[in-house]
PDB file of C-alpha atoms and ligand atoms in Angstrom:
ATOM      1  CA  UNK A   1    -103.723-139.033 126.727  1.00 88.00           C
ATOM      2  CA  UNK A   2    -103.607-135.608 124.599  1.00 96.00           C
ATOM      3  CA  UNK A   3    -101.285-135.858 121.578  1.00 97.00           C
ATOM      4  CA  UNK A   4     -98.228-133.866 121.732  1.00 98.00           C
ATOM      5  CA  UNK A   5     -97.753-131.471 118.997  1.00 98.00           C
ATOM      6  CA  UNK A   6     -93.171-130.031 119.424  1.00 98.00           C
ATOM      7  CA  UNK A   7     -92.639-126.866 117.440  1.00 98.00           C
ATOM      8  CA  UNK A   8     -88.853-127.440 115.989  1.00 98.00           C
ATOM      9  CA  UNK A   9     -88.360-123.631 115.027  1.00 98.00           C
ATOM     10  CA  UNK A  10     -84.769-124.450 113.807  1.00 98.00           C
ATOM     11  CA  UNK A  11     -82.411-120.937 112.611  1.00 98.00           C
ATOM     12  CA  UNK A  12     -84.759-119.184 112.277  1.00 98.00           C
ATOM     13  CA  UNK A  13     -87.418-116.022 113.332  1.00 98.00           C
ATOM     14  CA  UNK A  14     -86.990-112.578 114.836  1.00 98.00           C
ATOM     15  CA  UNK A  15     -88.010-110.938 117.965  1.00 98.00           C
ATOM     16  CA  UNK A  16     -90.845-109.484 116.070  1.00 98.00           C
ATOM     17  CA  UNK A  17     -91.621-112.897 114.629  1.00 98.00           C
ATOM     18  CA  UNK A  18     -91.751-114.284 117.474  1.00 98.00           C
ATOM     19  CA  UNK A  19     -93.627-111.332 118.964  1.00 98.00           C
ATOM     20  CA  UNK A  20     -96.468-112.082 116.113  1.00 98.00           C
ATOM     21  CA  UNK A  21     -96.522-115.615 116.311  1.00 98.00           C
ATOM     22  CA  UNK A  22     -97.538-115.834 120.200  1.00 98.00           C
ATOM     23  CA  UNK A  23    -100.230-113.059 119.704  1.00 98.00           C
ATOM     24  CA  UNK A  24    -102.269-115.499 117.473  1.00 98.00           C
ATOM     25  CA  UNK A  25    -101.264-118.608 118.987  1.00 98.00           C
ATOM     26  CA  UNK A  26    -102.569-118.058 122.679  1.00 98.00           C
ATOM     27  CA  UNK A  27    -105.350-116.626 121.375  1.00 97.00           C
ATOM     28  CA  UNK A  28    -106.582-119.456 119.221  1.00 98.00           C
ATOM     29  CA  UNK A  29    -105.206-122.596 121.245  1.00 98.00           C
ATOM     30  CA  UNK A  30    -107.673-124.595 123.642  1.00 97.00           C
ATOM     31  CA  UNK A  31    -105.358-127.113 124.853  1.00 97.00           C
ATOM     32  CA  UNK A  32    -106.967-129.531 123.136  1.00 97.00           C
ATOM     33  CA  UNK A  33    -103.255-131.246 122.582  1.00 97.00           C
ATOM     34  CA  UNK A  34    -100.559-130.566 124.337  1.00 98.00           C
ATOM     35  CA  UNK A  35     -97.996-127.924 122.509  1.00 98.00           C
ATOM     36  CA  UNK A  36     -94.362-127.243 123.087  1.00 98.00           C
ATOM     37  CA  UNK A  37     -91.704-124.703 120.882  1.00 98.00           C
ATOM     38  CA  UNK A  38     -88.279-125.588 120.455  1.00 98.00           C
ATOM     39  CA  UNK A  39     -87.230-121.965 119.403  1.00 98.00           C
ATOM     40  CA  UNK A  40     -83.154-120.841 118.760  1.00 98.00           C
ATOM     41  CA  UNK A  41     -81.442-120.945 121.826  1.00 98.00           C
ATOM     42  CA  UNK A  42     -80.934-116.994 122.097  1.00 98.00           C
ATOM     43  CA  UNK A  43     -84.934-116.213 121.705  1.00 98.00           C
ATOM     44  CA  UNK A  44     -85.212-118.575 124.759  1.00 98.00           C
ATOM     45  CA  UNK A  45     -85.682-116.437 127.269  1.00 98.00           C
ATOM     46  CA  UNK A  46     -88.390-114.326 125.018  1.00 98.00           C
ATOM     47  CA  UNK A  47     -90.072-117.329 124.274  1.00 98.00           C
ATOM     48  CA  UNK A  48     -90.366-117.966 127.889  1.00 98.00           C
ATOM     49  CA  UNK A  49     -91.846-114.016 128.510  1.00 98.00           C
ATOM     50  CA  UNK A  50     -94.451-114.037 125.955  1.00 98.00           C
ATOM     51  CA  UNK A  51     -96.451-117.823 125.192  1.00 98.00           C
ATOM     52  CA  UNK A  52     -98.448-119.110 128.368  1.00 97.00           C
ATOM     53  CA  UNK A  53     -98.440-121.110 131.004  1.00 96.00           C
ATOM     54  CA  UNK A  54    -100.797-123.854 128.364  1.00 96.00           C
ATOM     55  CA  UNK A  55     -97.469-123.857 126.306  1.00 98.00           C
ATOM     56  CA  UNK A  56     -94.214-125.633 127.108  1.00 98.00           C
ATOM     57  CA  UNK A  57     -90.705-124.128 125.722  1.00 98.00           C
ATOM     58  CA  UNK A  58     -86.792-125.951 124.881  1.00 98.00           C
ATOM     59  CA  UNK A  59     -84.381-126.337 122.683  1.00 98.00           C
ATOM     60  CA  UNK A  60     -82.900-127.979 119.608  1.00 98.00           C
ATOM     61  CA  UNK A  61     -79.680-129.145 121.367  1.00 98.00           C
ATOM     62  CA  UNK A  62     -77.450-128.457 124.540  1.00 98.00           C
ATOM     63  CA  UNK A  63     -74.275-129.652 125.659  1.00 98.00           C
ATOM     64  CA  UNK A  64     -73.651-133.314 127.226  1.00 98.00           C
ATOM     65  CA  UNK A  65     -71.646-130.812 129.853  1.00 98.00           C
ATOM     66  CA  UNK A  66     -73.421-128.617 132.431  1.00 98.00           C
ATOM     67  CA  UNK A  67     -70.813-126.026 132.873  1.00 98.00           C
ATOM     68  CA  UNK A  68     -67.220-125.285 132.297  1.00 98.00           C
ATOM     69  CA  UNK A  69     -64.376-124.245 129.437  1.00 98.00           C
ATOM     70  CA  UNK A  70     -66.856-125.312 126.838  1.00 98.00           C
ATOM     71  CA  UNK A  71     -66.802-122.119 125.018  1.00 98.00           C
ATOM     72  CA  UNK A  72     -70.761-121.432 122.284  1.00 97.00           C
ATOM     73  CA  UNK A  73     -72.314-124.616 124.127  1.00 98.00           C
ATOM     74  CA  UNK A  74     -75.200-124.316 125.661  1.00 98.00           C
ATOM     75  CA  UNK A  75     -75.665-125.711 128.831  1.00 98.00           C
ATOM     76  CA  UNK A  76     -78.704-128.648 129.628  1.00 98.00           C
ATOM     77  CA  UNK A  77     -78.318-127.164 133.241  1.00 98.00           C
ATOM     78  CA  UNK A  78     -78.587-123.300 132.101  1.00 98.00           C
ATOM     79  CA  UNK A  79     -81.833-124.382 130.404  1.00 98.00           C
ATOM     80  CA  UNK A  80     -83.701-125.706 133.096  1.00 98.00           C
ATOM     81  CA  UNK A  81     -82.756-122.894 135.720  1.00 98.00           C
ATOM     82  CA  UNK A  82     -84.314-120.281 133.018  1.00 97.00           C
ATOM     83  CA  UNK A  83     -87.503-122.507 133.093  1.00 97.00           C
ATOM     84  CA  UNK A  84     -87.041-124.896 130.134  1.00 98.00           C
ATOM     85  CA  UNK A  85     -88.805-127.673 129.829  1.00 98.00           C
ATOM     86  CA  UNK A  86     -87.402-130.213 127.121  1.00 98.00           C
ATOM     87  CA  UNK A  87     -84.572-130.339 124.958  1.00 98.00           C
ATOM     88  CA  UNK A  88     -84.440-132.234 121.478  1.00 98.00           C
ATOM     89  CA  UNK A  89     -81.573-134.583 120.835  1.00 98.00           C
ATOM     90  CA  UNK A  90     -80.273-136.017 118.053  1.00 98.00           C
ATOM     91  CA  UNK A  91     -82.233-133.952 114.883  1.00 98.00           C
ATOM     92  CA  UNK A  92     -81.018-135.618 111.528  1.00 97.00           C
ATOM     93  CA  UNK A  93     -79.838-132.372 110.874  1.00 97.00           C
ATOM     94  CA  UNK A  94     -77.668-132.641 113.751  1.00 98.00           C
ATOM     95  CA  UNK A  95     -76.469-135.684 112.886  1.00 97.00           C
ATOM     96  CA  UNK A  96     -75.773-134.687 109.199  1.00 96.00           C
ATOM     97  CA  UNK A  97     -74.054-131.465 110.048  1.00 97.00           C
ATOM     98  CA  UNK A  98     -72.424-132.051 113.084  1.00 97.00           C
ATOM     99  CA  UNK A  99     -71.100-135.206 113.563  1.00 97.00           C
ATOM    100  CA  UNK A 100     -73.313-135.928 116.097  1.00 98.00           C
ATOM    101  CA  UNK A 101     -74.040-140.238 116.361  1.00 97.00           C
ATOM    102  CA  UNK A 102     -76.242-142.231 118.437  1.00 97.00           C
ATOM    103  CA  UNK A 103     -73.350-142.896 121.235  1.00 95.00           C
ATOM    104  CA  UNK A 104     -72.608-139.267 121.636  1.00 96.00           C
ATOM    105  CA  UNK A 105     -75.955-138.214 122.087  1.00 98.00           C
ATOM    106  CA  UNK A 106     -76.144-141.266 124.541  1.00 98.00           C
ATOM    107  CA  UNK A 107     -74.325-138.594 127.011  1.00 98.00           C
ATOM    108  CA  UNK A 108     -76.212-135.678 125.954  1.00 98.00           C
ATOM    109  CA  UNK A 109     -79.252-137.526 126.572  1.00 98.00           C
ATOM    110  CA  UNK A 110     -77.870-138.860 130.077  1.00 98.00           C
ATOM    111  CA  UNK A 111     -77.177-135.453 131.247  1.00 98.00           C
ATOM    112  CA  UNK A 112     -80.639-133.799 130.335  1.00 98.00           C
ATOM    113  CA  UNK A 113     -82.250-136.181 132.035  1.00 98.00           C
ATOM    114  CA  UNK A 114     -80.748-135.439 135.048  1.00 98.00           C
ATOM    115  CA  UNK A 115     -80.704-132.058 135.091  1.00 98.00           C
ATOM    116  CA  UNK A 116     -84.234-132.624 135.138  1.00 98.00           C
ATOM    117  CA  UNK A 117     -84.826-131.992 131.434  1.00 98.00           C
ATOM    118  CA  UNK A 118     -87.481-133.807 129.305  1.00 98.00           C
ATOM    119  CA  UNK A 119     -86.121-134.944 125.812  1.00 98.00           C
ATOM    120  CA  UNK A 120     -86.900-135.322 122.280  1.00 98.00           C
ATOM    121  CA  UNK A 121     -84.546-138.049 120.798  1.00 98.00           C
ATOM    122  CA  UNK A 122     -85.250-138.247 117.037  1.00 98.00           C
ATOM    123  CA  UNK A 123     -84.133-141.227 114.840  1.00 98.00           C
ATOM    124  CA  UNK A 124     -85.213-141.881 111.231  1.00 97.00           C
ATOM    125  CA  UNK A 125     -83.077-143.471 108.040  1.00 96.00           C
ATOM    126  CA  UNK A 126     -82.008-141.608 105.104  1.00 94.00           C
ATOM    127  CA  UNK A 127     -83.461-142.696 101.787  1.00 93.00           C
ATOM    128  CA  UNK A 128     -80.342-145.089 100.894  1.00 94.00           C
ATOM    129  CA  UNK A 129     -80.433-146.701 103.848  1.00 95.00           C
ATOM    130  CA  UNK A 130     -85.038-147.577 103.032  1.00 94.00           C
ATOM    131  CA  UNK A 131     -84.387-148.566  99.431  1.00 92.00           C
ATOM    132  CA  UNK A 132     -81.734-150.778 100.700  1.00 95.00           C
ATOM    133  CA  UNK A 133     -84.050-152.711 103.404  1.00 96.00           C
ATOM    134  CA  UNK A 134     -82.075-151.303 106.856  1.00 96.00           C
ATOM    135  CA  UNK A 135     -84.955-148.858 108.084  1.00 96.00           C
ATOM    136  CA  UNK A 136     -85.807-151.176 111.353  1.00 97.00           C
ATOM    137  CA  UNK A 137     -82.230-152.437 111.578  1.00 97.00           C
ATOM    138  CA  UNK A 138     -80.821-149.173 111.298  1.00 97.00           C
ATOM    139  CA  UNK A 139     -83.453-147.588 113.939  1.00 97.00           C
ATOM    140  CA  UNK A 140     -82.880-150.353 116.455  1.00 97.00           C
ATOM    141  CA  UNK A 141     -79.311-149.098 116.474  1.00 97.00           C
ATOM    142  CA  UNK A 142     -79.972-145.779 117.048  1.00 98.00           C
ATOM    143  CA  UNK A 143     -82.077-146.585 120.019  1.00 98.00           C
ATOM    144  CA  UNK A 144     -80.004-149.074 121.259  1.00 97.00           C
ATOM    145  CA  UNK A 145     -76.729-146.978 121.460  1.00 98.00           C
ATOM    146  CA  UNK A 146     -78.934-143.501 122.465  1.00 98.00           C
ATOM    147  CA  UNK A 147     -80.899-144.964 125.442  1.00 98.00           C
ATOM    148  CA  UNK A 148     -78.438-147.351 126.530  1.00 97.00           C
ATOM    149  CA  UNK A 149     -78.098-147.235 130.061  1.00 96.00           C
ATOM    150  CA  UNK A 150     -80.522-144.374 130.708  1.00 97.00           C
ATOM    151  CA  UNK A 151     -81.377-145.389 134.045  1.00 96.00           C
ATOM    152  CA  UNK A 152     -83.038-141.789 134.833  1.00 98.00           C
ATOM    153  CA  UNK A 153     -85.761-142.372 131.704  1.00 98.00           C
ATOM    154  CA  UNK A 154     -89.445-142.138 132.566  1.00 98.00           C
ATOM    155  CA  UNK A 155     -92.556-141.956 130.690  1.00 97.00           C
ATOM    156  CA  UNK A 156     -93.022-138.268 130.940  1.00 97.00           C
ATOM    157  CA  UNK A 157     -89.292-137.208 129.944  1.00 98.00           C
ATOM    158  CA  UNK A 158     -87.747-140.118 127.632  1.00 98.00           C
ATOM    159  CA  UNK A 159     -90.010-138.724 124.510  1.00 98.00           C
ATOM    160  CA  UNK A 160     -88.809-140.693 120.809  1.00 98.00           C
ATOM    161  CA  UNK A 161     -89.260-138.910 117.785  1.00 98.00           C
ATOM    162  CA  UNK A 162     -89.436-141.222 114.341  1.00 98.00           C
ATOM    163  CA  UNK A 163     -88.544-138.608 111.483  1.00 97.00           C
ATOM    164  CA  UNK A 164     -87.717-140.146 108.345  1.00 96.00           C
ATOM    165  CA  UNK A 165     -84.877-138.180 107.286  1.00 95.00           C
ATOM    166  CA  UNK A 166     -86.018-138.082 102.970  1.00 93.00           C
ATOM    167  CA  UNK A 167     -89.314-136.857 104.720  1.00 92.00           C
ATOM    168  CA  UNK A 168     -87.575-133.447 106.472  1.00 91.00           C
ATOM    169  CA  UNK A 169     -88.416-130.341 104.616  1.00 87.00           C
ATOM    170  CA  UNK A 170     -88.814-132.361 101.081  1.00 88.00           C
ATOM    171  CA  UNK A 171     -92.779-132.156 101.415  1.00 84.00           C
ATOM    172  CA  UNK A 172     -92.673-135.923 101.147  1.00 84.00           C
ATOM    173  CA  UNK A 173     -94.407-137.492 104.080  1.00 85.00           C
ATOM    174  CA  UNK A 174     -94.130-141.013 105.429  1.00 88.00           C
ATOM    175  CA  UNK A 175     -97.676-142.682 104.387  1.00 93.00           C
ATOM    176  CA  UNK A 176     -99.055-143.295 107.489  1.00 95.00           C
ATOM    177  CA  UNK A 177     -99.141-146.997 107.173  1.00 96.00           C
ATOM    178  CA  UNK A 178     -95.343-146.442 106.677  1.00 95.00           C
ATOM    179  CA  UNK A 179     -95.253-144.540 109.794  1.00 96.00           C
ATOM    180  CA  UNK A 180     -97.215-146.994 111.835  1.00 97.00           C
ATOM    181  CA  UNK A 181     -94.588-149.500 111.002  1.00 97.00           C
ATOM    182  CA  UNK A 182     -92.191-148.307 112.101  1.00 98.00           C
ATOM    183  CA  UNK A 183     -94.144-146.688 115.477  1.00 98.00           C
ATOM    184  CA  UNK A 184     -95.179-150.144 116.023  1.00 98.00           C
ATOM    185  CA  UNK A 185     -91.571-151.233 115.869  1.00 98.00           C
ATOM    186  CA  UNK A 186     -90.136-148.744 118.322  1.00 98.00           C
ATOM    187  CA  UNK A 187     -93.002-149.385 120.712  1.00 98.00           C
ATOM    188  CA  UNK A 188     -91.733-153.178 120.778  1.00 98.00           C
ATOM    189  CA  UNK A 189     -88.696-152.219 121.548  1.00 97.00           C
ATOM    190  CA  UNK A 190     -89.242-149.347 124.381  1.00 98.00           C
ATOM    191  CA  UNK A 191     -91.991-152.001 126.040  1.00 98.00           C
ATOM    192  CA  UNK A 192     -88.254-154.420 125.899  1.00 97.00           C
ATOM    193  CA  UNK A 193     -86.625-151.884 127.078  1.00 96.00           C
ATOM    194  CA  UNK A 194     -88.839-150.315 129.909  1.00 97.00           C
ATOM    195  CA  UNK A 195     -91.498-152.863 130.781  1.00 97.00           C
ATOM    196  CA  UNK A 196     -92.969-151.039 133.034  1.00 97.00           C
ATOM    197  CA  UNK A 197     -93.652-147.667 131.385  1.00 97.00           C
ATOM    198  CA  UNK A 198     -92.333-148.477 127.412  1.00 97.00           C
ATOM    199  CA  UNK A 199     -96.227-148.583 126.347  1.00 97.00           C
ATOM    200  CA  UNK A 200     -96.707-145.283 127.802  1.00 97.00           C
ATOM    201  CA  UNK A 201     -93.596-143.500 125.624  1.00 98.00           C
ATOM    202  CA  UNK A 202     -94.536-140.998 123.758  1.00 98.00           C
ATOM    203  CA  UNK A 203     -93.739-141.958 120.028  1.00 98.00           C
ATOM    204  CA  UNK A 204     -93.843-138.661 117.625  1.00 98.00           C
ATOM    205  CA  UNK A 205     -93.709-138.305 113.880  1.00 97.00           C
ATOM    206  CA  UNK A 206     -91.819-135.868 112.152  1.00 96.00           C
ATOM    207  CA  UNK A 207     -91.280-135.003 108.165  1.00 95.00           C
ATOM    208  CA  UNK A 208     -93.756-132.454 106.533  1.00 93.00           C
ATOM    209  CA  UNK A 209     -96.479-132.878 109.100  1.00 96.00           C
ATOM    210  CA  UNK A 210     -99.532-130.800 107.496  1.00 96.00           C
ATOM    211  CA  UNK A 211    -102.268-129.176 108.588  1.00 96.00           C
ATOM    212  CA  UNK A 212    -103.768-131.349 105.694  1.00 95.00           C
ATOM    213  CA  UNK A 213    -101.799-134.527 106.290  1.00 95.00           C
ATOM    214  CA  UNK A 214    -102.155-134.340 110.305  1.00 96.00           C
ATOM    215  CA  UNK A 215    -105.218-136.338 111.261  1.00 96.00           C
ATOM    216  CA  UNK A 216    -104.430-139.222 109.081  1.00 97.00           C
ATOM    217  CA  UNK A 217    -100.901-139.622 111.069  1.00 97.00           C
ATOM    218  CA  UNK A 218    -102.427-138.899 114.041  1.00 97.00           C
ATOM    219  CA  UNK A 219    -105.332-141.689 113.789  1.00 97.00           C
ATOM    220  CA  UNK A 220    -102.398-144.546 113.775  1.00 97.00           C
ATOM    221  CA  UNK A 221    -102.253-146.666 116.292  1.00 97.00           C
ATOM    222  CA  UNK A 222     -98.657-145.563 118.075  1.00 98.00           C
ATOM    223  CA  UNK A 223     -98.306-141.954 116.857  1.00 98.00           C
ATOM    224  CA  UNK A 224     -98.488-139.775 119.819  1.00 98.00           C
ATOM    225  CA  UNK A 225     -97.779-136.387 118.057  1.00 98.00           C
ATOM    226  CA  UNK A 226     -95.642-134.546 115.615  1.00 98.00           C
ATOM    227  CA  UNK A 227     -92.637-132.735 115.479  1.00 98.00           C
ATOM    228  CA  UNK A 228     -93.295-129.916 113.173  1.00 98.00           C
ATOM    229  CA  UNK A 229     -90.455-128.211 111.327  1.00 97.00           C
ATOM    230  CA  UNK A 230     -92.001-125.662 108.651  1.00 97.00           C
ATOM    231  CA  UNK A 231     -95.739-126.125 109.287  1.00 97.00           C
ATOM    232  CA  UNK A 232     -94.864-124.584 113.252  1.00 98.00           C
ATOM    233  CA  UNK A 233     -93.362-121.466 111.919  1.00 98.00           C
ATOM    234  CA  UNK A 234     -96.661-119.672 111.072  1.00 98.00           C
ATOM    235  CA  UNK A 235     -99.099-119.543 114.197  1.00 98.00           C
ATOM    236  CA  UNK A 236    -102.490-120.278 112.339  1.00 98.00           C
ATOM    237  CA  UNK A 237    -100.821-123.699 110.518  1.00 98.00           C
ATOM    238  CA  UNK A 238     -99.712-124.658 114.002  1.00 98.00           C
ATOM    239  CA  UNK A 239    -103.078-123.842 115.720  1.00 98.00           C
ATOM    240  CA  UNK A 240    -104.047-126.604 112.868  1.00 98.00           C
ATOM    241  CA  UNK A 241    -101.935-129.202 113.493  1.00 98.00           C
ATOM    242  CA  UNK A 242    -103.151-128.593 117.417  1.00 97.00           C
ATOM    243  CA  UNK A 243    -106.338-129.246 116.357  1.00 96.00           C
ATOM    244  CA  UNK A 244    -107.255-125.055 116.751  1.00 95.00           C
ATOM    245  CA  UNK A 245    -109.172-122.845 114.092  1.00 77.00           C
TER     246      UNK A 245
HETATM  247  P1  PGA B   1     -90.445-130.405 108.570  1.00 81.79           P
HETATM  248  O1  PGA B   1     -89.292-130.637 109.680  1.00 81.79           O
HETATM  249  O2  PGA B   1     -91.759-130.461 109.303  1.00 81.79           O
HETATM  250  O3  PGA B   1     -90.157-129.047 107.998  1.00 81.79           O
HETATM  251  O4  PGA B   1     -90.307-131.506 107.589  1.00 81.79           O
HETATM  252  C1  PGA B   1     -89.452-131.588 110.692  1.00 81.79           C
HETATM  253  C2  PGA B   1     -88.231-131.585 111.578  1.00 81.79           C
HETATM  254  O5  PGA B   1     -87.122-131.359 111.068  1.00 81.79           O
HETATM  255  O6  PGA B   1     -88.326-131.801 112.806  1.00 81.79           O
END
């Protein structure tokens, strides 16, 4: 299977950015992974006019509501009637600024699904919670309570996402060994969880994924893919990480 490289865009770019970025990227990508951009919710439906058919676009976040008196959410089912394709759930950065936990994304995650949404659901441990010994512990729970009772999960739209949360933005990446142990660890779990399609889950890495740190995370064993923070916001370091001059 192709590894899957996720653009996380977070607050940030302008209509001209975006503009520039999709001029170099469908020229230089070959589909030689798959590649998906999670851009801000209101350059949605540019994102959608200007990359190609080769590239898949979501969000960062939506609502665990599809409609109603729910006034600056955004709405799971909105997303996939303007075409979107995935939605990640559950960034650290969520989690850290807005209260978000593992059992209310489980709803969030329950109502992407079926609104026929593919999602991202990241979990990763601070650096407290490593030094102290709870990184497996502490990830179990976060699957546990986020996929519990996810009937509607497949292996093309349940999609984890292991980011180690010291490893966002610092420039401090998991060693891949340190990766693969914890991959290997959620992979146990999902094949628990969903015998029949767990080994087929798409597992993802995110925290400073680099051009010049990529194939070494991509060669282990249970990394599918990345989820790229800084290193998707300039076209040619993405075409990189996508395996693209
Ligand atoms: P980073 O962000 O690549 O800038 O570390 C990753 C993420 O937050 O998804």
């Amino acid at each position: 299977m192709k590894k899957l490289m996720v653009g996380n865009w977070k607050m940030n770019k302008t209509v001209k950015d975006c503009a520039e970025f999709f001029e170099i990227f469908n020229k230089g990508f070959t589909e030689k992974c798959e590649a998906w951009i999670a851009s801000q919710a209101i350059h949605f439906p540019l994102v959608e006019e200007l990359k190609t058919t080769s590239t898949k676009a979501g969000l960062q976040n939506c609502s665990e509501h599809v409609e109603g008196a729910y006034t600056g959410e955004i709405s799971p089912r909105a997303l996939r009637d303007m075409n979107g394709h995935f939605v990640i759930l559950g960034h650290s950065e969520r989690r850290q600024y807005f209260g978000e936990t593992s059992r209310s994304l489980n709803a969030k995650i329950r109502t992407a699904l079926k609104e026929g949404l593919a999602v991202i659901y990241c979990v990763g441990e601070t650096l407290p919670e490593r030094e102290a010994g709870h990184t497996l512990s502490l990830i179990e729970d976060q699957l546990h309570q986020g996929l519990n009772d996810q009937s509607l999960a497949t292996a093309e739209n349940l999609i984890i996402a292991y980011e180690p949360v010291w490893a966002i933005g610092t420039g401090k990446t998991a060693s891949p060994a340190q990766a693969q142990e914890v991959h290997a660890h959620i992979r146990q779990m999902l094949k628990n969880k969903y015998p029949s399609f767990g080994d087929k889950t798409r597992i993802l890495y995110g925290g400073s994924v680099k051009p010049d740190n990529v194939t070494e995370l991509l060669a282990q064993k249970d990394i599918d893919g990345g989820l790229v923070g800084g290193a998707s916001l300039k076209a040619k370091d993405f075409l990189a990480l996508c395996g693209d001059k």
